[in-house]
Each structure stands twice: as C-alpha cells, then as structure tokens.
Amino acid sequence: MRNRKPLEGKSYLWNNGTVRNILNNRFYLGKMSCGKSIRKSVGSHAGISVTKEDGKVIPHHHTVLISEETFEMVSRFKAGQYSKRIGKRHPLVGKLFCGSYGYAMNYKRANKNTNVNYF
C-alpha cells in the first residue's frame, strides 16, 4: 500500500476494500515471495513472469497479521464469487453494418447519467 499523508485534520479510514486486500494477500501470512519474474537479458526492463512453482517463498519472513485458517476461509469464500460481470446485449448487436466500409456497428451509451444510447 502507498504511504499517503492525511489532509489537515483528516485521517484515512479503513473500508471493505482495504480489509479484502489484506485478507487476500499472502504477504500478511508472514510469507515473502521473490523471483516472480526474470529479465529477458542483462539491462533489459522487460520481465517474463515465472510460474508459482518456480518462484521462491520465504516463510516466517516477518510478523504474521492474519492466520492461515482465516486466509483459507476467505479463499474458499472467494472461490464461489464470479469475477466477470455479464451484461445484456442489445438485440441489434452484430446485425447492423456500415454501408460504406462493412464494419459492424457498435452499440454505445452516450452518458451513464442519461438513457440516451446510439450505434
């Protein structure tokens, strides 16, 4: 998390997103992960991701903030949730094409605060 300076007379409050990030992060189990990526060549800034099995995990690296049982319970709860939202498609999507170029027409919302929509 970033260190932010609170505004004069104000402090940052914890919210559900902050707690969720802590409960989903293995760092707070006292484990330190390293070797998650490697460089293509010496001096290169481009990295290649390494599988979890090839990376290194250092247990008992620092003080544990959440228990292993709590982390596993949150992981089981999280597995039942959907990560991708599925919205309704407009019935004309894929059926309208540009007369000049032949491209499919896209359905867009003009503004989320209004009900004005256009292709």
PDB file of C-alpha atoms in Angstrom:
ATOM      1  CA  MET A   1       0.000   0.000   0.000  1.00  0.00           C
ATOM      2  CA  ARG A   2       1.145   3.521  -0.661  1.00  0.00           C
ATOM      3  CA  ASN A   3       2.063   5.875   2.149  1.00  0.00           C
ATOM      4  CA  ARG A   4      -0.287   8.816   1.919  1.00  0.00           C
ATOM      5  CA  LYS A   5      -0.207  11.883   4.060  1.00  0.00           C
ATOM      6  CA  PRO A   6      -3.641  12.635   5.509  1.00  0.00           C
ATOM      7  CA  LEU A   7      -5.122  16.026   4.832  1.00  0.00           C
ATOM      8  CA  GLU A   8      -5.031  18.573   7.607  1.00  0.00           C
ATOM      9  CA  GLY A   9      -7.244  17.318  10.440  1.00  0.00           C
ATOM     10  CA  LYS A  10      -8.413  14.232   8.489  1.00  0.00           C
ATOM     11  CA  SER A  11      -7.379  10.615   8.660  1.00  0.00           C
ATOM     12  CA  TYR A  12      -7.856   7.761   6.239  1.00  0.00           C
ATOM     13  CA  LEU A  13     -10.479   5.259   7.308  1.00  0.00           C
ATOM     14  CA  TRP A  14     -10.471   1.550   6.640  1.00  0.00           C
ATOM     15  CA  ASN A  15     -13.109   0.344   4.227  1.00  0.00           C
ATOM     16  CA  ASN A  16     -14.202  -3.044   2.922  1.00  0.00           C
ATOM     17  CA  GLY A  17     -11.735  -2.883   0.002  1.00  0.00           C
ATOM     18  CA  THR A  18      -8.779  -2.358   2.345  1.00  0.00           C
ATOM     19  CA  VAL A  19      -9.756  -5.302   4.526  1.00  0.00           C
ATOM     20  CA  ARG A  20     -10.415  -7.510   1.468  1.00  0.00           C
ATOM     21  CA  ASN A  21      -6.960  -6.729   0.046  1.00  0.00           C
ATOM     22  CA  ILE A  22      -5.291  -7.654   3.334  1.00  0.00           C
ATOM     23  CA  LEU A  23      -7.238 -10.911   3.695  1.00  0.00           C
ATOM     24  CA  ASN A  24      -6.430 -11.951   0.098  1.00  0.00           C
ATOM     25  CA  ASN A  25      -2.698 -11.173   0.234  1.00  0.00           C
ATOM     26  CA  ARG A  26      -0.266 -13.962   1.248  1.00  0.00           C
ATOM     27  CA  PHE A  27       2.214 -11.313   2.413  1.00  0.00           C
ATOM     28  CA  TYR A  28       0.180 -10.861   5.588  1.00  0.00           C
ATOM     29  CA  LEU A  29       0.650 -14.572   6.401  1.00  0.00           C
ATOM     30  CA  GLY A  30       4.302 -13.747   7.090  1.00  0.00           C
ATOM     31  CA  LYS A  31       5.454 -15.129   3.731  1.00  0.00           C
ATOM     32  CA  MET A  32       7.689 -13.213   1.360  1.00  0.00           C
ATOM     33  CA  SER A  33       7.555 -14.055  -2.366  1.00  0.00           C
ATOM     34  CA  CYS A  34      10.514 -13.387  -4.601  1.00  0.00           C
ATOM     35  CA  GLY A  35      11.629 -14.442  -8.050  1.00  0.00           C
ATOM     36  CA  LYS A  36       8.180 -13.846  -9.588  1.00  0.00           C
ATOM     37  CA  SER A  37       9.744 -12.625 -12.823  1.00  0.00           C
ATOM     38  CA  ILE A  38      13.057 -12.759 -14.656  1.00  0.00           C
ATOM     39  CA  ARG A  39      14.683 -10.372 -17.126  1.00  0.00           C
ATOM     40  CA  LYS A  40      14.969 -11.228 -20.818  1.00  0.00           C
ATOM     41  CA  SER A  41      18.585 -10.084 -20.849  1.00  0.00           C
ATOM     42  CA  VAL A  42      21.016  -8.137 -18.711  1.00  0.00           C
ATOM     43  CA  GLY A  43      19.960  -4.497 -18.557  1.00  0.00           C
ATOM     44  CA  SER A  44      16.533  -5.173 -20.015  1.00  0.00           C
ATOM     45  CA  HIS A  45      13.491  -3.685 -18.308  1.00  0.00           C
ATOM     46  CA  ALA A  46      11.109  -6.226 -19.832  1.00  0.00           C
ATOM     47  CA  GLY A  47      10.288  -9.081 -17.496  1.00  0.00           C
ATOM     48  CA  ILE A  48       8.956 -12.581 -18.039  1.00  0.00           C
ATOM     49  CA  SER A  49       6.548 -13.979 -15.441  1.00  0.00           C
ATOM     50  CA  VAL A  50       7.593 -17.160 -13.658  1.00  0.00           C
ATOM     51  CA  THR A  51       5.148 -19.849 -12.514  1.00  0.00           C
ATOM     52  CA  LYS A  52       4.356 -20.057  -8.809  1.00  0.00           C
ATOM     53  CA  GLU A  53       6.236 -23.350  -8.575  1.00  0.00           C
ATOM     54  CA  ASP A  54       9.439 -21.781  -9.938  1.00  0.00           C
ATOM     55  CA  GLY A  55       9.220 -18.690  -7.716  1.00  0.00           C
ATOM     56  CA  LYS A  56      10.562 -18.653  -4.172  1.00  0.00           C
ATOM     57  CA  VAL A  57       8.557 -18.202  -0.983  1.00  0.00           C
ATOM     58  CA  ILE A  58      10.319 -17.378   2.276  1.00  0.00           C
ATOM     59  CA  PRO A  59       8.136 -18.494   5.228  1.00  0.00           C
ATOM     60  CA  HIS A  60       8.279 -16.674   8.605  1.00  0.00           C
ATOM     61  CA  HIS A  61       9.874 -13.639   6.944  1.00  0.00           C
ATOM     62  CA  HIS A  62       8.010 -11.133   9.104  1.00  0.00           C
ATOM     63  CA  THR A  63       5.261 -10.892  11.704  1.00  0.00           C
ATOM     64  CA  VAL A  64       2.036 -12.694  10.793  1.00  0.00           C
ATOM     65  CA  LEU A  65      -1.024 -10.409  10.668  1.00  0.00           C
ATOM     66  CA  ILE A  66      -3.694 -12.959   9.691  1.00  0.00           C
ATOM     67  CA  SER A  67      -3.859 -16.646  10.482  1.00  0.00           C
ATOM     68  CA  GLU A  68      -3.605 -19.422   7.896  1.00  0.00           C
ATOM     69  CA  GLU A  69      -7.149 -20.553   8.834  1.00  0.00           C
ATOM     70  CA  THR A  70      -8.578 -17.089   8.162  1.00  0.00           C
ATOM     71  CA  PHE A  71      -6.776 -16.903   4.805  1.00  0.00           C
ATOM     72  CA  GLU A  72      -8.087 -20.335   3.764  1.00  0.00           C
ATOM     73  CA  MET A  73     -11.633 -19.434   4.846  1.00  0.00           C
ATOM     74  CA  VAL A  74     -11.533 -16.234   2.757  1.00  0.00           C
ATOM     75  CA  SER A  75     -10.098 -18.183  -0.201  1.00  0.00           C
ATOM     76  CA  ARG A  76     -12.965 -20.695  -0.067  1.00  0.00           C
ATOM     77  CA  PHE A  77     -15.498 -17.871   0.144  1.00  0.00           C
ATOM     78  CA  LYS A  78     -13.856 -16.015  -2.751  1.00  0.00           C
ATOM     79  CA  ALA A  79     -13.890 -19.118  -4.991  1.00  0.00           C
ATOM     80  CA  GLY A  80     -17.710 -19.053  -5.134  1.00  0.00           C
ATOM     81  CA  GLN A  81     -17.875 -15.494  -6.448  1.00  0.00           C
ATOM     82  CA  TYR A  82     -17.914 -14.531 -10.105  1.00  0.00           C
ATOM     83  CA  SER A  83     -15.187 -12.208 -11.279  1.00  0.00           C
ATOM     84  CA  LYS A  84     -16.713 -11.313 -14.648  1.00  0.00           C
ATOM     85  CA  ARG A  85     -19.963  -9.440 -14.995  1.00  0.00           C
ATOM     86  CA  ILE A  86     -22.232 -10.499 -17.815  1.00  0.00           C
ATOM     87  CA  GLY A  87     -24.494  -7.796 -19.156  1.00  0.00           C
ATOM     88  CA  LYS A  88     -27.405  -7.877 -21.547  1.00  0.00           C
ATOM     89  CA  ARG A  89     -26.646  -7.485 -25.223  1.00  0.00           C
ATOM     90  CA  HIS A  90     -28.733  -5.241 -27.399  1.00  0.00           C
ATOM     91  CA  PRO A  91     -30.754  -7.326 -29.900  1.00  0.00           C
ATOM     92  CA  LEU A  92     -29.274  -5.458 -32.897  1.00  0.00           C
ATOM     93  CA  VAL A  93     -25.626  -6.053 -31.977  1.00  0.00           C
ATOM     94  CA  GLY A  94     -23.930  -7.959 -34.806  1.00  0.00           C
ATOM     95  CA  LYS A  95     -26.807  -7.277 -37.218  1.00  0.00           C
ATOM     96  CA  LEU A  96     -26.105  -3.661 -38.231  1.00  0.00           C
ATOM     97  CA  PHE A  97     -23.188  -2.988 -40.558  1.00  0.00           C
ATOM     98  CA  CYS A  98     -21.739   0.196 -42.040  1.00  0.00           C
ATOM     99  CA  GLY A  99     -22.891   0.640 -45.645  1.00  0.00           C
ATOM    100  CA  SER A 100     -19.575   2.173 -46.761  1.00  0.00           C
ATOM    101  CA  TYR A 101     -16.957   0.017 -45.066  1.00  0.00           C
ATOM    102  CA  GLY A 102     -18.862  -3.078 -43.920  1.00  0.00           C
ATOM    103  CA  TYR A 103     -17.773  -2.835 -40.294  1.00  0.00           C
ATOM    104  CA  ALA A 104     -20.159  -3.935 -37.556  1.00  0.00           C
ATOM    105  CA  MET A 105     -21.872  -1.048 -35.817  1.00  0.00           C
ATOM    106  CA  ASN A 106     -21.111  -0.710 -32.090  1.00  0.00           C
ATOM    107  CA  TYR A 107     -23.795  -0.037 -29.520  1.00  0.00           C
ATOM    108  CA  LYS A 108     -22.699   2.631 -27.053  1.00  0.00           C
ATOM    109  CA  ARG A 109     -24.212   4.514 -24.194  1.00  0.00           C
ATOM    110  CA  ALA A 110     -23.881   8.279 -24.590  1.00  0.00           C
ATOM    111  CA  ASN A 111     -23.660   9.026 -20.884  1.00  0.00           C
ATOM    112  CA  LYS A 112     -24.164   6.813 -17.850  1.00  0.00           C
ATOM    113  CA  ASN A 113     -26.346   9.508 -16.266  1.00  0.00           C
ATOM    114  CA  THR A 114     -28.814   9.568 -19.163  1.00  0.00           C
ATOM    115  CA  ASN A 115     -30.784   6.967 -21.066  1.00  0.00           C
ATOM    116  CA  VAL A 116     -29.510   8.192 -24.463  1.00  0.00           C
ATOM    117  CA  ASN A 117     -27.912   5.375 -26.476  1.00  0.00           C
ATOM    118  CA  TYR A 118     -26.595   5.244 -30.026  1.00  0.00           C
ATOM    119  CA  PHE A 119     -24.891   2.997 -32.585  1.00  0.00           C
TER     120      PHE A 119
END
